[in-house]
Short mmCIF file of C-alpha atoms (C1' of nucleotides) in Angstrom, two decimals:
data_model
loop_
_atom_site.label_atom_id
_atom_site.label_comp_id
_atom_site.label_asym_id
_atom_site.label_seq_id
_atom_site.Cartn_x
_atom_site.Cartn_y
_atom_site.Cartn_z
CA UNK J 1 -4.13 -82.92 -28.67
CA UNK J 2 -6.63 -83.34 -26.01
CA UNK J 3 -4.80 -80.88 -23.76
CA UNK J 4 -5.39 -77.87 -25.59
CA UNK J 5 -9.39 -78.47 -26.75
CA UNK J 6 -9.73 -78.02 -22.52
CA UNK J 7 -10.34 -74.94 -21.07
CA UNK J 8 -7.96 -72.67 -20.32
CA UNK J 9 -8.36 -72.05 -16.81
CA UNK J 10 -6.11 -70.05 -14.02
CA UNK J 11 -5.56 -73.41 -12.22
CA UNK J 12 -4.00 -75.25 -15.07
CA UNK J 13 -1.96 -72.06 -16.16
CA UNK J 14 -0.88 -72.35 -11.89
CA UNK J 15 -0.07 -75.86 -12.84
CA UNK J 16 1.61 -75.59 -16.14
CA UNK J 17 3.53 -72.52 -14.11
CA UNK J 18 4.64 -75.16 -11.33
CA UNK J 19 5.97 -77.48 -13.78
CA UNK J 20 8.02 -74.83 -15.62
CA UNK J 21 9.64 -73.61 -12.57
CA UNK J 22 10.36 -77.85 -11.58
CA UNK J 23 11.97 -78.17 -15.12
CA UNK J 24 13.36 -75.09 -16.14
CA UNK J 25 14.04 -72.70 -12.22
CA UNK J 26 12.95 -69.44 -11.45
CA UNK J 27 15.42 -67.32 -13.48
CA UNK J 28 14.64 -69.64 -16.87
CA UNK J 29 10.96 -69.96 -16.40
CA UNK J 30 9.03 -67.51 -18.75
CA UNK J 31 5.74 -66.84 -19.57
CA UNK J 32 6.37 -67.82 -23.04
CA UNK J 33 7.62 -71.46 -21.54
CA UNK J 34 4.23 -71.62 -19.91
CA UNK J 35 1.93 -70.52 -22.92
CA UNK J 36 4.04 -73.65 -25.09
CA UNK J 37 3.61 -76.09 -22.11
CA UNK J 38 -0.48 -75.13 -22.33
CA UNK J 39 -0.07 -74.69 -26.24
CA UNK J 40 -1.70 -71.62 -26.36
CA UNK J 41 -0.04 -68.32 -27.21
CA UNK J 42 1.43 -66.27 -24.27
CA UNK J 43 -1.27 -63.48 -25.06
CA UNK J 44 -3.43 -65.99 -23.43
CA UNK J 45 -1.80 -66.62 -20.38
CA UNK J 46 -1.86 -62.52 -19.87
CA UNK J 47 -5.81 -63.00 -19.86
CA UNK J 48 -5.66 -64.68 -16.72
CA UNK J 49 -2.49 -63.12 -14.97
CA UNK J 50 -2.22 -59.23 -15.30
CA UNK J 51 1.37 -59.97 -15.26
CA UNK J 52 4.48 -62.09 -14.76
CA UNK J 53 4.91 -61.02 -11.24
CA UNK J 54 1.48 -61.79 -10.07
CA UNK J 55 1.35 -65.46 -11.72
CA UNK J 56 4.28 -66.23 -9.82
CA UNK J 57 3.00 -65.11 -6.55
CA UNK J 58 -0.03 -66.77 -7.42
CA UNK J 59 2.22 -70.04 -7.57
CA UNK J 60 3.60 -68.70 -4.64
CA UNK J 61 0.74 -68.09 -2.44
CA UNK J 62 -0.36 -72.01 -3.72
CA UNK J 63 2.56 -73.73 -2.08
CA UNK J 64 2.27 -71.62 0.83
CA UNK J 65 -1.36 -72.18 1.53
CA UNK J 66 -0.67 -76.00 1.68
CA UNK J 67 1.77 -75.99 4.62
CA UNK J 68 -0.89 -73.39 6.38
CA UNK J 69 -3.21 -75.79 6.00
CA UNK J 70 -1.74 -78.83 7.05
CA UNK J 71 -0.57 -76.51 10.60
CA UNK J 72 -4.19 -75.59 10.63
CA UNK J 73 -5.19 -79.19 11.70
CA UNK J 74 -2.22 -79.14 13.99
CA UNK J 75 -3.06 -75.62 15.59
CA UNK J 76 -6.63 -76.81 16.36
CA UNK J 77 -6.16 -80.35 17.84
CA UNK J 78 -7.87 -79.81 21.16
CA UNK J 79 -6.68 -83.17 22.00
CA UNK J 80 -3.44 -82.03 22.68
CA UNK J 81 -3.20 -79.37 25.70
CA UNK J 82 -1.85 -76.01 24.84
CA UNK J 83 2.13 -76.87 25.54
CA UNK J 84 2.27 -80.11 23.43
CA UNK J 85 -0.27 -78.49 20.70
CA UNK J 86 3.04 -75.34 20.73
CA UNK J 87 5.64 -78.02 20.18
CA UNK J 88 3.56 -79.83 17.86
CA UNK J 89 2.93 -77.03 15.74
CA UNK J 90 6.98 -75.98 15.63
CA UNK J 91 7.94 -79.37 15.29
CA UNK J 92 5.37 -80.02 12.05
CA UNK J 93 6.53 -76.78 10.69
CA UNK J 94 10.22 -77.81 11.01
CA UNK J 95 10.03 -81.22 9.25
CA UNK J 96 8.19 -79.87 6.46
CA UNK J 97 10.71 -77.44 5.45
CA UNK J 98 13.49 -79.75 6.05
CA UNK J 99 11.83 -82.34 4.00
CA UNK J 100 11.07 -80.03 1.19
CA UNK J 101 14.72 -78.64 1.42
CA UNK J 102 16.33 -82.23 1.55
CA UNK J 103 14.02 -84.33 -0.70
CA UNK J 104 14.11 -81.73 -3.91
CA UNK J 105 16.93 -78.97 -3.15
CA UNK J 106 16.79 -77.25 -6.53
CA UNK J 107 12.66 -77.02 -5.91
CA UNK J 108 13.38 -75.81 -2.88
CA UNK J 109 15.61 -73.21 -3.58
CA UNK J 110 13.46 -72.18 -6.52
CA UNK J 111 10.45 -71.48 -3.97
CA UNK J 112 12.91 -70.03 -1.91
CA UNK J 113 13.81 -67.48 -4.82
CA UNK J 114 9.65 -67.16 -5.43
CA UNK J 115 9.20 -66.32 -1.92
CA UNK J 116 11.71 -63.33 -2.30
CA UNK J 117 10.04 -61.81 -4.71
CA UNK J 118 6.34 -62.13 -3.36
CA UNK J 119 6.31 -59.38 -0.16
CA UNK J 120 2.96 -58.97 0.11
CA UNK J 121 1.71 -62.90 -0.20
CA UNK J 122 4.15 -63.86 2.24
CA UNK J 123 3.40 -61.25 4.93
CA UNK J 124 -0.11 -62.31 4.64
CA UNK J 125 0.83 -66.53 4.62
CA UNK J 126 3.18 -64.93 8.17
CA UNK J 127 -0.18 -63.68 9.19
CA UNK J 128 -1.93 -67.13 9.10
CA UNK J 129 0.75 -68.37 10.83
CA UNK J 130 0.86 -66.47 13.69
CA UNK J 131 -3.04 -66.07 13.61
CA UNK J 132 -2.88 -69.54 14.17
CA UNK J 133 -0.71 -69.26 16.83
CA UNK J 134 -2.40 -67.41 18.36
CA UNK J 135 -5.44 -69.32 19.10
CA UNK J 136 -2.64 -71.80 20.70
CA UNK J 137 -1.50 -69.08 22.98
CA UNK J 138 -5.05 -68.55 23.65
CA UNK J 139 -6.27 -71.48 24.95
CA UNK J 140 -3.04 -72.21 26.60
CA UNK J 141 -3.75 -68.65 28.75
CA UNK J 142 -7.37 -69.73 29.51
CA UNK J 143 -6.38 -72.96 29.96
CA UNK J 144 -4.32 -71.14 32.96
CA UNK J 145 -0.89 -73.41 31.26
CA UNK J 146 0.79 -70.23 30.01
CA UNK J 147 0.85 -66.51 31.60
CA UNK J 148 1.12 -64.12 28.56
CA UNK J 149 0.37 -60.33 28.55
CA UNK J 150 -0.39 -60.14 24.61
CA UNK J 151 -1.41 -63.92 23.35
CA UNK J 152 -1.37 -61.78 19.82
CA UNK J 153 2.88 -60.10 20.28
CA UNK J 154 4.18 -63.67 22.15
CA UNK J 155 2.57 -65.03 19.15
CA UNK J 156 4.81 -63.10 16.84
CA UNK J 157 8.24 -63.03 19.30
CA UNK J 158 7.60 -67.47 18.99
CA UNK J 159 7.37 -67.54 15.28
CA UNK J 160 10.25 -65.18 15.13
CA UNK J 161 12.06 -66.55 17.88
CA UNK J 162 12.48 -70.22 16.02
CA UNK J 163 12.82 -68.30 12.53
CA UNK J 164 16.37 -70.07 12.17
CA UNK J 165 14.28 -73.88 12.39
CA UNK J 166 11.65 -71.91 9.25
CA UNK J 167 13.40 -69.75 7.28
CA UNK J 168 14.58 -70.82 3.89
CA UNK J 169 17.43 -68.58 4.41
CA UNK J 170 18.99 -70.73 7.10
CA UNK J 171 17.90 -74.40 4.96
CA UNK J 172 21.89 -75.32 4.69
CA UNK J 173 21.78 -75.21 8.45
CA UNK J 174 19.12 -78.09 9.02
CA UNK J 175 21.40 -81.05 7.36
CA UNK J 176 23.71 -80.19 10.04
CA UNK J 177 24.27 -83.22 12.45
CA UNK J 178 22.85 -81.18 15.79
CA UNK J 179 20.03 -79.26 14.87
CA UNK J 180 17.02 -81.31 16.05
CA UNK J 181 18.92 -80.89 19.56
CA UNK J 182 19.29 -77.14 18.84
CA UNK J 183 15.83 -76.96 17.77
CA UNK J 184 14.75 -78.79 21.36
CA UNK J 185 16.94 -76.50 23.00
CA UNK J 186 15.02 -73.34 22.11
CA UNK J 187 11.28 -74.77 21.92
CA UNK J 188 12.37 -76.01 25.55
CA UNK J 189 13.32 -72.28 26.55
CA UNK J 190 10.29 -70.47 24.58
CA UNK J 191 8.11 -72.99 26.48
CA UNK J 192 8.98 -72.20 30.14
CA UNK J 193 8.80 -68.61 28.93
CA UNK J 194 5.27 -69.51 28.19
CA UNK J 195 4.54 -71.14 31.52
CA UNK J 196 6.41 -67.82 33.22
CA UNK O 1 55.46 -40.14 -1.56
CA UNK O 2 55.34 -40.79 2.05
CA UNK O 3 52.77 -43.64 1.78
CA UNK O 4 54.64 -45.53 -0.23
CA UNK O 5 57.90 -45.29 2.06
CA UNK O 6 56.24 -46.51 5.00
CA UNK O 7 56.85 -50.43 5.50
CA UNK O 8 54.01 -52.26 3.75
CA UNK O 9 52.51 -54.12 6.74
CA UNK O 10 49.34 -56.57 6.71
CA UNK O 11 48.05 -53.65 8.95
CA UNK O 12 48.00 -51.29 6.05
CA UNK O 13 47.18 -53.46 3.85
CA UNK O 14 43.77 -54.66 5.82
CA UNK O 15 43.42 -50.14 6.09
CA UNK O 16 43.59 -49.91 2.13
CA UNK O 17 41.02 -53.01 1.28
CA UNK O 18 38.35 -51.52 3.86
CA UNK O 19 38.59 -48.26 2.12
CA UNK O 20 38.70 -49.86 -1.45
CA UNK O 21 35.82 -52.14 -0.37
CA UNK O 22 34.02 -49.16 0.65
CA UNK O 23 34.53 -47.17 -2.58
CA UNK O 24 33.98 -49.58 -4.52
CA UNK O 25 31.77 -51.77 -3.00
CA UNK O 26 32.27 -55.68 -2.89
CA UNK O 27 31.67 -56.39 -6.33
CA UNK O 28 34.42 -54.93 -7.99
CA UNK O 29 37.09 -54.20 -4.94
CA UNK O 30 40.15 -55.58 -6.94
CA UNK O 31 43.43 -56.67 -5.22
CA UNK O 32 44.72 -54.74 -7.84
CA UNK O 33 43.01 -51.30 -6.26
CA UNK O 34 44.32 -52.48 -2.73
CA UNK O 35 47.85 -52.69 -4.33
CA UNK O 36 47.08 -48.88 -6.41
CA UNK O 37 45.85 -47.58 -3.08
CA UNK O 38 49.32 -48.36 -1.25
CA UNK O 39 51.48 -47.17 -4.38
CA UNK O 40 52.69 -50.89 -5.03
CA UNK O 41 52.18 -54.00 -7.19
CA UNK O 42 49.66 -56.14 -6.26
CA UNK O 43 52.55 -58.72 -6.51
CA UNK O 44 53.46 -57.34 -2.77
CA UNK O 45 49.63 -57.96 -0.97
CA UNK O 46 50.23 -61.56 -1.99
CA UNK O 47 53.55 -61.83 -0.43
CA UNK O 48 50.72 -60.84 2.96
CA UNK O 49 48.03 -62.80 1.64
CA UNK O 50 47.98 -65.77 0.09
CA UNK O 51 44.94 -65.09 -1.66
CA UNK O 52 42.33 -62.30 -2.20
CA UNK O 53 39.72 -64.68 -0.12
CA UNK O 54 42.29 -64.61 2.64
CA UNK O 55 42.24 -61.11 2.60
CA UNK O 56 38.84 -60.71 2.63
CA UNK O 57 38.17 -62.65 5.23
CA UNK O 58 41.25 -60.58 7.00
CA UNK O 59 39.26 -57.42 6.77
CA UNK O 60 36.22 -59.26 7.98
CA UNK O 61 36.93 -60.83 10.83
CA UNK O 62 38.67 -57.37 11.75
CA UNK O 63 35.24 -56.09 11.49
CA UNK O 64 33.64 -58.77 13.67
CA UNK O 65 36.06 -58.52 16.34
CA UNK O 66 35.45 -55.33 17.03
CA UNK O 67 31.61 -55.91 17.76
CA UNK O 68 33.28 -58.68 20.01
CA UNK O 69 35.04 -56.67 22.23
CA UNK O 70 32.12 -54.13 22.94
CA UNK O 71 30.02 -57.32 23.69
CA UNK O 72 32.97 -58.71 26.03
CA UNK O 73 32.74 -55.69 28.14
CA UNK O 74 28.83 -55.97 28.73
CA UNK O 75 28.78 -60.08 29.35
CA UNK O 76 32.26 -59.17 32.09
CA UNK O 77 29.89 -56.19 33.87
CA UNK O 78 29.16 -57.67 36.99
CA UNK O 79 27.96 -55.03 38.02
CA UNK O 80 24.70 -56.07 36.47
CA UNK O 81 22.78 -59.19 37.61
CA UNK O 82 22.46 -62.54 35.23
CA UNK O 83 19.48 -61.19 33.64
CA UNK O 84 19.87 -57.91 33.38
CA UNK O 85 23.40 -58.62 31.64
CA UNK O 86 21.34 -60.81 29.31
CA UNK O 87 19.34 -58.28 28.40
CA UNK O 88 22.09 -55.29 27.96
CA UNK O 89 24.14 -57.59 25.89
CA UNK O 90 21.20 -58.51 23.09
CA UNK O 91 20.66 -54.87 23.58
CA UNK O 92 23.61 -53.58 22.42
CA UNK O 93 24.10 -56.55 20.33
CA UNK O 94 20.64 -55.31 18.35
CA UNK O 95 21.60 -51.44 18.26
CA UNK O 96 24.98 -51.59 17.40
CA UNK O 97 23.75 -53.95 14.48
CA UNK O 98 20.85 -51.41 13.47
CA UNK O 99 22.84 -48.22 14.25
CA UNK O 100 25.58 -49.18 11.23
CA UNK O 101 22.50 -51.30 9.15
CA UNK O 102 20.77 -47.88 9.22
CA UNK O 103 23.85 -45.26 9.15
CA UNK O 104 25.59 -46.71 6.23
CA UNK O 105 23.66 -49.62 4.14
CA UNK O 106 25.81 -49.72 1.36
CA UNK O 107 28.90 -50.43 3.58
CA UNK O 108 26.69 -52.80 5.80
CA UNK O 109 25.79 -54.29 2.73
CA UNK O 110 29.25 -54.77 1.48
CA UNK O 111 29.84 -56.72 5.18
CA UNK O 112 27.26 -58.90 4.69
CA UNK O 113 28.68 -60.08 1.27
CA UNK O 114 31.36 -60.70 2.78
CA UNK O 115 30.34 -62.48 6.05
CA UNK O 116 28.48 -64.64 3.38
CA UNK O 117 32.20 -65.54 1.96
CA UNK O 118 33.71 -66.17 4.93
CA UNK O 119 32.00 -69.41 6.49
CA UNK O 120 35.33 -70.22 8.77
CA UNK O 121 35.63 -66.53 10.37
CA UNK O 122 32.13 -66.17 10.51
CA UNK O 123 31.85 -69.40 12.56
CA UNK O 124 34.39 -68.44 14.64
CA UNK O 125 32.61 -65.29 15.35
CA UNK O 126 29.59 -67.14 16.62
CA UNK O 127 31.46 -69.29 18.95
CA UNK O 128 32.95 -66.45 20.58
CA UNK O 129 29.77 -64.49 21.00
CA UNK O 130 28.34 -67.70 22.36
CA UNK O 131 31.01 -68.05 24.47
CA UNK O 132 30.32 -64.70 26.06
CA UNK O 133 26.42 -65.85 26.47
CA UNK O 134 27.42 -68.85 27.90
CA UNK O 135 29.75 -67.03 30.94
CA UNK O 136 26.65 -65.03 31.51
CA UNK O 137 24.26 -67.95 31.54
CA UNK O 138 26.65 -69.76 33.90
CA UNK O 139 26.73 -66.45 36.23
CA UNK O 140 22.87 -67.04 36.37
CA UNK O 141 22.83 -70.44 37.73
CA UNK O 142 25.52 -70.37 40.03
CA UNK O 143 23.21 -67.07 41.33
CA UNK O 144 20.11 -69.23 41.59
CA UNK O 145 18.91 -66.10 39.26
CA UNK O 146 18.45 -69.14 35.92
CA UNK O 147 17.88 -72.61 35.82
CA UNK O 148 19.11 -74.14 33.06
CA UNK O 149 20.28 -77.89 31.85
CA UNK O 150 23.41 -77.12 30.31
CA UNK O 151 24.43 -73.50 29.95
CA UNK O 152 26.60 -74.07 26.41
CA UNK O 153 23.45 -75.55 24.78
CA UNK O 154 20.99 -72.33 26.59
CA UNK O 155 23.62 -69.93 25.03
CA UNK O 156 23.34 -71.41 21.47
CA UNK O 157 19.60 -71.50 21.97
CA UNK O 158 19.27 -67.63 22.84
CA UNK O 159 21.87 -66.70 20.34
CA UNK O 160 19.46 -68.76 17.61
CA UNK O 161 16.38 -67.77 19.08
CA UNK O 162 17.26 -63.88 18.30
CA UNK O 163 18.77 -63.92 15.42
CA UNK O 164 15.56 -62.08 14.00
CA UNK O 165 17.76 -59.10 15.47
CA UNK O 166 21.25 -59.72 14.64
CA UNK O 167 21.02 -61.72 11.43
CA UNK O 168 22.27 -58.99 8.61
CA UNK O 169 19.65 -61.08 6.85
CA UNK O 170 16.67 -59.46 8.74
CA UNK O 171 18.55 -56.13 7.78
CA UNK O 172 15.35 -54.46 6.35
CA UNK O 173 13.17 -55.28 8.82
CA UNK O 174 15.14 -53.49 11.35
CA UNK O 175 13.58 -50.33 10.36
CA UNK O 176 10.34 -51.07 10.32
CA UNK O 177 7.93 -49.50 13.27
CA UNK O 178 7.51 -51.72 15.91
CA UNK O 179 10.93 -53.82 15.96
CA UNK O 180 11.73 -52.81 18.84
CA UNK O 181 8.40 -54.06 20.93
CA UNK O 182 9.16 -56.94 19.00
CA UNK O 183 12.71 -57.48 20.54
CA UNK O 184 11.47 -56.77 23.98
CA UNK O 185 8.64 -58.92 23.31
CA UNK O 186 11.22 -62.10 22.43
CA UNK O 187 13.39 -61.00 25.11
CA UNK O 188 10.86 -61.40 28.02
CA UNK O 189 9.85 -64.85 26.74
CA UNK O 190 13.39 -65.61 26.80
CA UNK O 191 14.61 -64.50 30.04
CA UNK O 192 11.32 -65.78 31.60
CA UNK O 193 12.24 -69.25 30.02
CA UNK O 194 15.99 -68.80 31.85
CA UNK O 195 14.50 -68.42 35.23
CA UNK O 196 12.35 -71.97 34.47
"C1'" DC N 1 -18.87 -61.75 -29.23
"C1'" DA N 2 -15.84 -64.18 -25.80
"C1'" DG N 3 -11.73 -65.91 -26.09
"C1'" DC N 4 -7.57 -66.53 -28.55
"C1'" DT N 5 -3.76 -65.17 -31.71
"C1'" DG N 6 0.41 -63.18 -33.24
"C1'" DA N 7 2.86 -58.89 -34.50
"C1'" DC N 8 4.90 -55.26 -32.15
"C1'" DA N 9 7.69 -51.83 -28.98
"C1'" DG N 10 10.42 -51.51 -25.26
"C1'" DA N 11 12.80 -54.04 -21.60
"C1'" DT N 12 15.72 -57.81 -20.37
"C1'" DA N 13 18.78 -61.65 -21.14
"C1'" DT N 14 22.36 -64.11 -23.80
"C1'" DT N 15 26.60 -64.47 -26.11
"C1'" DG N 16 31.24 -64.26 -27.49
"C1'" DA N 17 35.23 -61.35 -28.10
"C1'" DA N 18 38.13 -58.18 -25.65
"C1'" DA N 19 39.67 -56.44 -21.28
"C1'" DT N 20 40.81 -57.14 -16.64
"C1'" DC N 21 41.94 -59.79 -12.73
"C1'" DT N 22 44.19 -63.51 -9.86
"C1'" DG N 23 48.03 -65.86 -8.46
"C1'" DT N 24 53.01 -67.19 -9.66
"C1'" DC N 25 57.66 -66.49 -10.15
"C1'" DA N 26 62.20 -65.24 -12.15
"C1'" DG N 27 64.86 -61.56 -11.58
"C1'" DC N 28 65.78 -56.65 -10.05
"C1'" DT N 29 67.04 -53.31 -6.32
"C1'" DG N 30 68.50 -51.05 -2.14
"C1'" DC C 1 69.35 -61.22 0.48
"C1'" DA C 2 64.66 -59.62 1.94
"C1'" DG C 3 61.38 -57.45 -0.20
"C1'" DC C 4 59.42 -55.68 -4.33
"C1'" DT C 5 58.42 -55.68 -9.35
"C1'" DG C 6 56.18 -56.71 -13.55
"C1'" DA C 7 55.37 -60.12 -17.20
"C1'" DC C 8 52.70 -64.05 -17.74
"C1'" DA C 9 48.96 -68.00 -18.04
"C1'" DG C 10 44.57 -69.11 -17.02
"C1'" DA C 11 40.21 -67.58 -14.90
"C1'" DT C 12 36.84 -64.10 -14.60
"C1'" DT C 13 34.49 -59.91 -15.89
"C1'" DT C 14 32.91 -56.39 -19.09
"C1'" DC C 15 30.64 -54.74 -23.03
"C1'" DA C 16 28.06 -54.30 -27.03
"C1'" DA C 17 25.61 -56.70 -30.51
"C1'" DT C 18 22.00 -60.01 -30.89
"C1'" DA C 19 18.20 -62.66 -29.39
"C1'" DT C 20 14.49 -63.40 -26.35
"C1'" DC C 21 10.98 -61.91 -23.32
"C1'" DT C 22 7.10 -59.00 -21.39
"C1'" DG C 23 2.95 -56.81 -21.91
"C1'" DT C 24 -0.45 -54.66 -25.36
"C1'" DC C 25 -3.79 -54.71 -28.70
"C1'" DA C 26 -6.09 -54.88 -33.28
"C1'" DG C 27 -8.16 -58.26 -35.47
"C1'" DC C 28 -9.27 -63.32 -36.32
"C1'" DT C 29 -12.10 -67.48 -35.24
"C1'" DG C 30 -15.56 -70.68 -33.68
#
DNA sequence: CAGCTGACAGATATTGAAATCTGTCAGCTG
DNA sequence: CAGCTGACAGATTTCAATATCTGTCAGCTG
């Protein structure tokens, strides 16, 4: 068994964790499940992750920090100017979710269950979000394109202002014949808000 | 018994499951309590309702309609200009939502169970806020005060683009510090984006 | 001796039998 | 005879016994 002469590291517990949660969903998954998958005993797994909680937000923050990053690239395209670089940014952060929700449903509402339960990770993965936003808002204000009091609070009132096109919450809403027109409609009003 | 002389109406019937649902939460409200409650057999709510969804979502859209009507009498206040009357309705919209969120959670709670039930009500609901949004928005361009595509899409948009504040959802963060800067914050991006 | 194991206590989840509920309807009652 | 009752079948929920899981730790192993 090659697989258990490696060593055990917190990445492939994360990645043993992932595949748990694919096969067996979040309320199933255990830490036992994760220690077989390895083939180690769970008292291992508890060497890495103080507890069960914490290796799932770990898992958590993992899947999370990949659509940050992707938005990342997005957020600091100077090639676009500030207005197109806002839509952009929405419109990237839109398809992912909706191709996550549509391509694997039951993965999706698994993470969806993860996210729940991880307060503090999420907050901070909100922060990145609007941090990068931010910078957007930024430029688009010394750009002279946008007239914003705060860049940092019209940051916050876009990301929650299109939370129905992000949050998992509303992911039964985006098969819905309709909603790339609804999802025009507001990034159309938030945008001439922007310009003022 | 007095009670139980008095006709049985669907009136009193929809009386007895709000109280039952508020004793005993949404869980375990019982058509069989509704029927104990009145002082007859629960043989005699069916001959009302057809089935204990249907009465359920009798109580609820009870509920909704009376956050309609308050709404009504804000969007018909011409007293107020377009945007001001945008404004006052998300207003009260928001703090009627957070005043019964925050005054009773475990019967707001019990609400939002059941708005989660009751897709068809719930829809209807929407439509007839919208509806409201959409006079208003209408009111704004025939003032000069908005310009706007198609007021019926606009209306959707806003609705969507606060639900942040109105979404029983989002119930928790309503009491956070802060929400309401938050509100204002989306609401001046909004009504900026209405005057184009 | 660093890292892993496996037994353990207390917490949580599963299971299946018993209780309750939903929805129907034949018949009672005023 | 319009409206209500209460017994009933099948679906759902409850409950308590059983099994599994979480998190710890003394001691094993390479």
């Amino acid at each position: 068994m090659p697989a258990t002469t490696e060593t055990l590291t917190a990445e492939r517990i994360l990645a043993a964790t992932e595949e748990v949660l694919r096969r067996h969903g979040p309320a199933k998954a255990t830490v036992v499940d994760v220690a077989r998958a390895l083939g180690v005993s769970h008292g291992s797994v508890y060497r890495h992750f103080r507890t069960k909680a914490a290796l799932r937000e770990a898992v958590t923050k993992r899947w999370l920090d990949r659509t940050t990053e992707v938005l990342a690239a997005v957020a600091a395209d100077t090639g676009l100017d500030p207005e197109d670089r806002v839509r952009e940014w929405f419109a990237t952060l839109f398809a992912a979710k909706r191709r996550k929700a549509g391509l694997d449903p039951e993965l999706f509402a698994t993470y969806t269950v993860l996210v729940g339960e991880s307060g503090e990770v999420v907050n901070d993965h909100i922060c990145d979000l609007t941090g990068q936003l931010t910078d957007i808002v930024r430029a688009g204000v010394a750009s002279g394109a946008f007239t914003v009091d705060d860049p940092e609070t019209t940051a916050r009132a876009l990301f929650q202002a299109t939370g129905f096109f992000h949050d998992p919450g509303y992911a039964k809403e985006w098969e819905r014949p309709g909603v790339q027109e609804e999802f025009e409609a507001v990034m159309d009003l938030l945008v001439k808000g922007l310009r003022g």
